[in-house]
Coordinates of C-alpha atoms in Angstrom, one line a residue:
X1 CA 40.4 13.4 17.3
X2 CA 39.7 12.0 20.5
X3 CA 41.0 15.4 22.1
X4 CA 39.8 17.2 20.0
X5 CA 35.9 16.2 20.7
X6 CA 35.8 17.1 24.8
X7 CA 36.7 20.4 24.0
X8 CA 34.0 21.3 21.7
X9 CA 31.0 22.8 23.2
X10 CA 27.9 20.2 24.1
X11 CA 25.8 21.8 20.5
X12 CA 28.8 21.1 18.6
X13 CA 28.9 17.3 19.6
X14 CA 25.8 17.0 20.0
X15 CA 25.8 18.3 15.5
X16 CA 28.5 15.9 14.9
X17 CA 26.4 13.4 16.3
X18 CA 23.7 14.2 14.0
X19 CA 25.7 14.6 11.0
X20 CA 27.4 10.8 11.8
X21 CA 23.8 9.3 11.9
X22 CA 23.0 10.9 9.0
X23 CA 25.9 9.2 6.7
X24 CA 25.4 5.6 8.2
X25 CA 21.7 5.9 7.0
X26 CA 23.7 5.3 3.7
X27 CA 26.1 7.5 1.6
X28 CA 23.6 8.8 -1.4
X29 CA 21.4 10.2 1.3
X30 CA 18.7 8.5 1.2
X31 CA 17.6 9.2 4.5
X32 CA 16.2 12.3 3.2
X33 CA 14.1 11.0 0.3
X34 CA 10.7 11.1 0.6
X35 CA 9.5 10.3 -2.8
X36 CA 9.2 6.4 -1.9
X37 CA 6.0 4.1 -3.3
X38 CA 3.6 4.8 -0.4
X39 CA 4.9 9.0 -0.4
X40 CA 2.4 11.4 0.8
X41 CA 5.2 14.3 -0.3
X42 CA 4.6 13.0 -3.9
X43 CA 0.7 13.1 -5.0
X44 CA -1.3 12.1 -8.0
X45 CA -4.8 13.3 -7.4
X46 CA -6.7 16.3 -6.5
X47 CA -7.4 14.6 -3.2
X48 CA -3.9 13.8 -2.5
X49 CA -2.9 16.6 -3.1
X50 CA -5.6 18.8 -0.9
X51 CA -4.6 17.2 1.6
X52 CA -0.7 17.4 1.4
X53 CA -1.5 21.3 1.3
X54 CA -3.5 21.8 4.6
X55 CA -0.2 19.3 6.0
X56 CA 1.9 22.5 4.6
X57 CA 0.6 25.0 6.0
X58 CA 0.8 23.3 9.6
X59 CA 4.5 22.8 8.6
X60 CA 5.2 26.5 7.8
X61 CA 3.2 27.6 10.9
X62 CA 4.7 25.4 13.3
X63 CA 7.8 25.9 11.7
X64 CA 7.6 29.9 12.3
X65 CA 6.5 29.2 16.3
X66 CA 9.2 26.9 16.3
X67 CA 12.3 29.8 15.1
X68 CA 10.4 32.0 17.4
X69 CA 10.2 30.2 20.5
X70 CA 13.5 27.9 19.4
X71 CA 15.2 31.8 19.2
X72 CA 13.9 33.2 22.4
X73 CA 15.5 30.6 24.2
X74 CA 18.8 30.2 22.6
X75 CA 18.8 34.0 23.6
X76 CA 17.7 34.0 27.3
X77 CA 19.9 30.9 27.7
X78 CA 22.5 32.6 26.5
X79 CA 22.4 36.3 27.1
X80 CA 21.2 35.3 31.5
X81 CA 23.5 32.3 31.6
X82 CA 26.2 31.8 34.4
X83 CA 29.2 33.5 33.7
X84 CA 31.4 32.4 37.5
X85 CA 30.5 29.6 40.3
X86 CA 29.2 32.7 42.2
X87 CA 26.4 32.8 39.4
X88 CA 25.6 29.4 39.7
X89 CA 25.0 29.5 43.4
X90 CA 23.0 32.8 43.8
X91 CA 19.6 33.1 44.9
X92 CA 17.0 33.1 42.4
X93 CA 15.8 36.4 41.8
X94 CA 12.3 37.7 42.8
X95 CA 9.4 36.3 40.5
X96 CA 6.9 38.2 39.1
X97 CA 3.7 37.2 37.6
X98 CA 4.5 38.5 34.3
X99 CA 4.1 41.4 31.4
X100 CA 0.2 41.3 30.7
X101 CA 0.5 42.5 27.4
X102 CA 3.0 39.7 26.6
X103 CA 0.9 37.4 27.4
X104 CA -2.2 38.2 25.3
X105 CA -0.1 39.0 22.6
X106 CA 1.3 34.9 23.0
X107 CA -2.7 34.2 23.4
X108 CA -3.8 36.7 20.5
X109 CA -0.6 35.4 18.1
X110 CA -1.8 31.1 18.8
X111 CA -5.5 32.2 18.2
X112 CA -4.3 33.3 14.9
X113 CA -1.9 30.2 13.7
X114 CA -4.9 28.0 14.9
X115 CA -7.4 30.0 12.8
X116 CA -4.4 30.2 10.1
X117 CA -4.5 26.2 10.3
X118 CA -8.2 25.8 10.8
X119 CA -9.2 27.7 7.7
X120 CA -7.8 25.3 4.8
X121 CA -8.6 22.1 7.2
X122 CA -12.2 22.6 7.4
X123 CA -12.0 23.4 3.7
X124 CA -10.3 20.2 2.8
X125 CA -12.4 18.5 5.4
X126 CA -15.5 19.5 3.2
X127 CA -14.1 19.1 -0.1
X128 CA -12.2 15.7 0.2
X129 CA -15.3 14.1 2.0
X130 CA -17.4 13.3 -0.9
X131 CA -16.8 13.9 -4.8
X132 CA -17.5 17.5 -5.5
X133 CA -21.1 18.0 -6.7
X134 CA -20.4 19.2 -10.2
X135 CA -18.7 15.4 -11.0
X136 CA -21.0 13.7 -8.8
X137 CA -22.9 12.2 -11.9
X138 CA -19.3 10.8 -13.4
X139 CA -18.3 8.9 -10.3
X140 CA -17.3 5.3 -10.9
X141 CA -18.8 3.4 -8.3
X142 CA -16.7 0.6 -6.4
X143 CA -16.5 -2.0 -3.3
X144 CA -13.8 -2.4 -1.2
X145 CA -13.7 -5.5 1.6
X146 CA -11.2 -5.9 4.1
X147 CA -10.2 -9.5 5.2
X148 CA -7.4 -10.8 7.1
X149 CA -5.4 -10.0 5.3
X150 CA -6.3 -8.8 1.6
X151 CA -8.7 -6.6 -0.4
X152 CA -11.8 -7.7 -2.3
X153 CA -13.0 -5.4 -4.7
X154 CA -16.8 -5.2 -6.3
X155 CA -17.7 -3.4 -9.5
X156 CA -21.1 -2.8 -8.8
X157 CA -22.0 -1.4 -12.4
X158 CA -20.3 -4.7 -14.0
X159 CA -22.8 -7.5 -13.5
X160 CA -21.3 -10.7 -14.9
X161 CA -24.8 -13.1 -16.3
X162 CA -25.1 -15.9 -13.8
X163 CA -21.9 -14.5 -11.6
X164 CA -23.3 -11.2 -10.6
X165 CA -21.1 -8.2 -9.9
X166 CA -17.2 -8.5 -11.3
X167 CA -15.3 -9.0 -8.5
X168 CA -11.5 -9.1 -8.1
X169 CA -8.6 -9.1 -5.5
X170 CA -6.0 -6.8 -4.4
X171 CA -5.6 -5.2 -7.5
X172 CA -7.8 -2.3 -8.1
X173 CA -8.3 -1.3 -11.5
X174 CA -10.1 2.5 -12.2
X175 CA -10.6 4.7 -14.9
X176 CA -7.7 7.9 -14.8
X177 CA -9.1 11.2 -15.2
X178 CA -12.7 10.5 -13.6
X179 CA -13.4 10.6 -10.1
X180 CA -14.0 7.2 -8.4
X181 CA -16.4 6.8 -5.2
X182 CA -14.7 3.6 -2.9
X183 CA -17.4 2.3 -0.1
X184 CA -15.8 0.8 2.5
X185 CA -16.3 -2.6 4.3
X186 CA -14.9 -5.4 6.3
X187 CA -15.8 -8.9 7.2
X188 CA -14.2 -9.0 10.3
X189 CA -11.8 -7.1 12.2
X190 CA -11.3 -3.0 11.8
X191 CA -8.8 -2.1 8.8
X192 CA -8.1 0.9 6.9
X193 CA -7.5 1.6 3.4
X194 CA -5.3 4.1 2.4
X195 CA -3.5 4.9 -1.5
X196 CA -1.4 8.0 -0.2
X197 CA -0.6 9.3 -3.0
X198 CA -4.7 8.8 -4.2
X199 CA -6.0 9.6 -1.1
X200 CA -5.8 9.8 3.1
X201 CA -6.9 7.0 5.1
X202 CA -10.1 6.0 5.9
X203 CA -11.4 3.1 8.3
X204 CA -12.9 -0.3 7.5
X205 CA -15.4 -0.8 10.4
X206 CA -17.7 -3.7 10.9
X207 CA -21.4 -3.1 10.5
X208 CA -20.5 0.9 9.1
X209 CA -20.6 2.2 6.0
X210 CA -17.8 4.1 5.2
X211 CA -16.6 5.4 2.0
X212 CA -13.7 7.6 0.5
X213 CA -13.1 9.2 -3.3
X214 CA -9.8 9.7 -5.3
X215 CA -9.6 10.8 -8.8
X216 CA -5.9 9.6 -10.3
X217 CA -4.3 12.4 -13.1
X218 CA -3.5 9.8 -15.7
X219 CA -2.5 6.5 -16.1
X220 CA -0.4 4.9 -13.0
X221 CA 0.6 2.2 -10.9
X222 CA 0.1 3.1 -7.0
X223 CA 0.4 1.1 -3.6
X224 CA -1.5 0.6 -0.9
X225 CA -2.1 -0.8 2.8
X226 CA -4.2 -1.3 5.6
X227 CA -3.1 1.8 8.1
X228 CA -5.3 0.0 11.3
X229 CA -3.5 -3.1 13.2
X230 CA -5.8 -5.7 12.3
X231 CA -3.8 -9.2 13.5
X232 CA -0.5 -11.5 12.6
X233 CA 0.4 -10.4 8.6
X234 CA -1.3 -6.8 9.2
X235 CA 1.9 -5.3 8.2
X236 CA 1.9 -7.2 5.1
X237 CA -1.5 -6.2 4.1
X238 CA -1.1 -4.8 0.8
X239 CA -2.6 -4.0 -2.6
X240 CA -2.2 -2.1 -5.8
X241 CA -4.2 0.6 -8.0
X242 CA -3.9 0.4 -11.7
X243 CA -5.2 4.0 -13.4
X244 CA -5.9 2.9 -16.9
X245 CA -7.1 5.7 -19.6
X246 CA -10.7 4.8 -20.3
X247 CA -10.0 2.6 -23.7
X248 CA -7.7 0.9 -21.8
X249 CA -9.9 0.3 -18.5
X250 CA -12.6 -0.6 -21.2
X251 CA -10.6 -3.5 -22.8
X252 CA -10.0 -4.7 -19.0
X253 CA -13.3 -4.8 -17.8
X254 CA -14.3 -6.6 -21.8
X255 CA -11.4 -9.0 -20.6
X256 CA -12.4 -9.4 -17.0
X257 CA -16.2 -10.3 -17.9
X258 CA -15.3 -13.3 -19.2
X259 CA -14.9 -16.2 -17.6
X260 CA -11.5 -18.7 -16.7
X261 CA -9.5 -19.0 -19.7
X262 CA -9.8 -22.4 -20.9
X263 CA -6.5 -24.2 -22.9
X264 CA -7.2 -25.9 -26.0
X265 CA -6.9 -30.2 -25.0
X266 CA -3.5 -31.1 -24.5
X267 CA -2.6 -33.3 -27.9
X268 CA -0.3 -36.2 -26.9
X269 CA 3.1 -35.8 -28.3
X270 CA 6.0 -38.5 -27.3
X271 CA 8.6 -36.9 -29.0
X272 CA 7.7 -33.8 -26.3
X273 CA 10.7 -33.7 -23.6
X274 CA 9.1 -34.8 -20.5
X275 CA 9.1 -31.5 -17.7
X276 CA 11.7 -31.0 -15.6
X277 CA 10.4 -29.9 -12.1
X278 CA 13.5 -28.0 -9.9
X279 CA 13.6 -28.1 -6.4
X280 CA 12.1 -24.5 -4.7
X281 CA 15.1 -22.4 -3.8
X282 CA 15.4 -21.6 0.3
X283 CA 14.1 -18.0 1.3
X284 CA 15.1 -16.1 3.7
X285 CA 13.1 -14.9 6.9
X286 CA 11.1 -11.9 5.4
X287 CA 12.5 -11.8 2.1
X288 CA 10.9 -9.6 -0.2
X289 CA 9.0 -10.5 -2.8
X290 CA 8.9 -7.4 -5.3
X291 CA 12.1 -7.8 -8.0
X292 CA 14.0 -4.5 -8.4
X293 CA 13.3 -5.2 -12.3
X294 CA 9.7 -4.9 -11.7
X295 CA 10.2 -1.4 -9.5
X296 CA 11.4 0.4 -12.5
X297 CA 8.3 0.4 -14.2
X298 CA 5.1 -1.7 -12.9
X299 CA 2.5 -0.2 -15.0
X300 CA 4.3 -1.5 -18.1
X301 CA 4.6 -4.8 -16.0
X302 CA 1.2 -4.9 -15.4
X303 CA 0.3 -4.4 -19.1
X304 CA 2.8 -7.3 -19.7
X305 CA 0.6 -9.6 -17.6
X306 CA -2.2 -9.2 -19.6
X307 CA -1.0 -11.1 -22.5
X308 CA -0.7 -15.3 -21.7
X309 CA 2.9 -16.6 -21.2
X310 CA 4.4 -17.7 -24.0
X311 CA 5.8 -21.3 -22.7
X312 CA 2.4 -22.5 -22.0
X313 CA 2.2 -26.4 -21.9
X314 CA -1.1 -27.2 -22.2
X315 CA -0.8 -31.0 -20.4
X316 CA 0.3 -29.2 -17.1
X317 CA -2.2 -26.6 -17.2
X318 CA -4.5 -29.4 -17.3
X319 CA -2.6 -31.2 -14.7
X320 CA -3.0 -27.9 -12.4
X321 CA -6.3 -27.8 -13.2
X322 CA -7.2 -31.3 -11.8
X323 CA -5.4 -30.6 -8.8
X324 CA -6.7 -27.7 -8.0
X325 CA -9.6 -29.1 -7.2
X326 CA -8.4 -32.2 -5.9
X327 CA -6.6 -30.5 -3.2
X328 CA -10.0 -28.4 -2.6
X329 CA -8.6 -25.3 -3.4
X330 CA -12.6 -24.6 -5.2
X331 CA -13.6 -24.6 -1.7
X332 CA -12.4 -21.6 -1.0
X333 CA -11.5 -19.7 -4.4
X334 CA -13.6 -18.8 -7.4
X335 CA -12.7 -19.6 -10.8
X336 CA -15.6 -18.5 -13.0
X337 CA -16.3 -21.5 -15.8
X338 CA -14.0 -24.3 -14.1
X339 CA -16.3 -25.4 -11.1
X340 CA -15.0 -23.3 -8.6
X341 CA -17.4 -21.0 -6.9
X342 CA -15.5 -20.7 -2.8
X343 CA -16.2 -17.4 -1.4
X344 CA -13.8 -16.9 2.1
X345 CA -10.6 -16.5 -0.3
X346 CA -9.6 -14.6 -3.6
X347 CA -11.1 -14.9 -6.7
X348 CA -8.6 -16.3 -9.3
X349 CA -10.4 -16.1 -12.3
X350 CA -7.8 -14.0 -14.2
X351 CA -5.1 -14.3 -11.6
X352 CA -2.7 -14.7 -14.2
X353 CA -3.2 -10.8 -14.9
X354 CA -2.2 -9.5 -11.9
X355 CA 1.1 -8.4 -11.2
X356 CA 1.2 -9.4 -7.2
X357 CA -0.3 -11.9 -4.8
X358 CA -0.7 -13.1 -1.6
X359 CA -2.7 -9.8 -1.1
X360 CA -0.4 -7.2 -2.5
X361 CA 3.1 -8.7 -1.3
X362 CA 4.8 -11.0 -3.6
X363 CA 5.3 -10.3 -7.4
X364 CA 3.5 -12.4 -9.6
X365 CA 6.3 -14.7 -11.2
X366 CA 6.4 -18.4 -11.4
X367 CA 8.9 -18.6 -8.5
X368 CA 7.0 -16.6 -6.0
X369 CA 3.7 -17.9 -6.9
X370 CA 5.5 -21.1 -6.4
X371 CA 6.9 -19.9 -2.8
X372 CA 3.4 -19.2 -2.6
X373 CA 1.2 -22.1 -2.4
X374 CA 4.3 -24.0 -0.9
X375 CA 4.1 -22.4 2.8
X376 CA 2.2 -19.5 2.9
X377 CA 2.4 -19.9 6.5
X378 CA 6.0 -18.6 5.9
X379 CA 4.7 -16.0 4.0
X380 CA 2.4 -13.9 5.6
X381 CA 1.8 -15.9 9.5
X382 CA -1.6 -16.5 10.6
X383 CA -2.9 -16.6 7.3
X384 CA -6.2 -19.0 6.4
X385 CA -4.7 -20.4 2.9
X386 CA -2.0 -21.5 5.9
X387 CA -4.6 -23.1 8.5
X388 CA -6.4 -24.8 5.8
X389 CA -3.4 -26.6 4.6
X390 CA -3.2 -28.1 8.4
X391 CA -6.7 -28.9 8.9
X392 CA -6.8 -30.3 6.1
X393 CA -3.4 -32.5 5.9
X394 CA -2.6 -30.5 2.0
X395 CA 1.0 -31.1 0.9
X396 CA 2.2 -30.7 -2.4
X397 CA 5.0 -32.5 -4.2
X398 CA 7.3 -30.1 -6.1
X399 CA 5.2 -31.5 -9.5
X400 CA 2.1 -30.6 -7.8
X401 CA 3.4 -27.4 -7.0
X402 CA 4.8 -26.4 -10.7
X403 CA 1.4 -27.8 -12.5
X404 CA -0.8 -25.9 -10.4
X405 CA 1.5 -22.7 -10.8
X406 CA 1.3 -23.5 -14.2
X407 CA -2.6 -23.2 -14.2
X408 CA -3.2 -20.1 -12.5
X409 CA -0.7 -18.1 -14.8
X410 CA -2.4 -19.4 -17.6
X411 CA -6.2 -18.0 -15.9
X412 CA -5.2 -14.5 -17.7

């Protein structure tokens, strides 16, 4: 093999090359998929999918100037290449300024693949901008914040009595089939929010108003980031859209008007086996969060979530409870009904009911909720949950740790 190679000509290495990249990417060829959870090749809305088609069309075009131009060459290369040594050292021939009608025929033919290209942009400029008129009246209206580094999101139509608007975090419900209108905001730096297979990317941008609409197909489960560097974890700055048919979404909102859920008192029992509370398992640097388990199908997972766990013990929920506001975690979070009213971090109210935290990154499990609120720090760097635990000297003992995990998954 090794004399084989030198002998081939410089394209044919230069393919075998190629070709030996391509199999260490990973024998089932995944190199080539492109139908991944953040896919803009795979769509789910009319939005989506408007703008995949104007990306098309600058595919096929530049993919026609490409054979063209790509085949002239190879020609000329080619068919004027040096044949002896004498070639290789002759003068260069006269140059002349050119064929005119070539070259306005090049000028004529890129006029017309930029007016080939221009014609479905400016339509899908114009149509993507704003819900089409004729379903303006059926827009479901939301709020989207961007923080450092997770979403808020406002329901602007759902006023809560003595909360105000419903509010949640990093999980975005909406109703499938009916267009929904998302204005944009941020509290500090610049972000941008982007579902690609909802909708393109549209900035966050302090003291702007910004918006963006989607309308999902039918009932799914669809992830999203911030698309503009915005500091330490930005790469980490995730969240989640939950299309739920409109019975469905109904139920959710019913569900997410009401206010912590509140444990019956715990009755003292000795014969009841006193907890056991494990030691948290070592992660590795950047370890991810999301089980393969949950991958397969997370809108049934999220469904699942709604329901409260069935191993609830009421004594450490309580416990949780009482810590959670002796470690002055209601300075910062909301929990509607139980005292804590913080407004710089989440609202937990039902956090139980969301299938990921620590804004859109870890699954929502006992052990990474535990991983959590352990060392976020570790979790997503530069984080405030992480600074407030130094300022103010918060350290939790592993049964601190499993009562308070114990309390949030019960706030379904």
């Amino acid at each position: 093999m090794s004399n084989f190679l030198p002998s081939l000509p410089r394209w044919s290495r230069a393919a075998f090359a190629f070709a030996g990249i391509a199999l260490l990417s990973g024998c089932d060829f995944n190199f080539w998929r492109m139908d991944g959870h953040q896919s803009t090749m795979v769509t789910a809305g009319p939005v989506a999918r408007e703008q995949l088609d104007v990306f098309m069309v600058t595919v096929w075009v530049t993919l026609v100037i490409f054979i063209l131009v790509g085949s002239t060459l190879a020609y000329a290369t080619w068919r004027f290449r040096a044949r002896t040594d004498a070639d290789e050292h002759a003068e260069a021939p006269p140059q002349g300024h050119g064929n005119p009608l070539v070259e306005l025929g090049l000028i004529g033919a890129s006029v017309l693949a930029l007016v080939i290209i221009a014609i479905p942009t400016l339509k899908g400029i114009w149509s993507t901008y704003d819900v089409p008129e004729a379903e303006n009246k059926d827009a479901y209206e939301i709020t989207a914040v961007g923080y450092q580094w997770w979403f808020k999101f406002e329901y602007p139509s759902e006023q809560i009595e003595g909360a105000g608007r419903l509010t949640t975090a990093n999980e975005l419900v909406v109703p499938a089939g009916r267009p929904v209108r998302v204005h944009l905001r941020t509290f500090d730096v610049i972000h941008s929010f982007w579902v690609p297979k909802l909708a393109g990317k549209v900035d966050m941008i302090p003291n702007r108003a910004n918006h963006l609409w989607f309308k999902a197909d039918k009932p799914g489960y669809f992830w999203g980031q911030c698309a503009e560097y915005c500091g330490d974890s930005h790469a980490v700055m995730r969240f989640r859209v939950v299309a739920l048919d409109p019975k469905e979404f109904g139920e959710w909102l019913e569900q997410q008007r009401q206010g912590g859920r509140n444990l019956a008192a715990p009755v003292a029992d000795a014969n009841r086996p006193k907890a056991q509370f494990a030691s948290l398992r070592n992660f590795k640097q950047n370890e991810a969060g999301i089980s393969e388990k949950f991958d397969i199908n997370p809108l049934e997972a999220w469904r699942a979530k709604q329901a409260p766990e069935k191993d609830e013990n009421p004594e450490l929920v309580a416990k949780g409870k009482s810590l959670f506001t002796a470690k002055t975690c209601i300075a910062c979070h909301t929990i509607r009904g139980h005292g804590a009213s913080g407004i710089t971090a989440p609202d937990l109210t039902h956090v139980g009911a969301r299938t990921t935290i620590a804004g859109g990154l870890l699954e929502n499990n006992s052990e990474q909720l535990r991983r959590w609120i352990r060392d976020p720090g570790s979790v997503k760097p530069g984080n405030k949950m992480a600074v407030g635990y130094s300022a103010s000297n918060i350290k939790l003992s592993d049964e601190e740790q499993v009562a308070i995990v114990a309390y949030l998954e019960s706030l379904k």
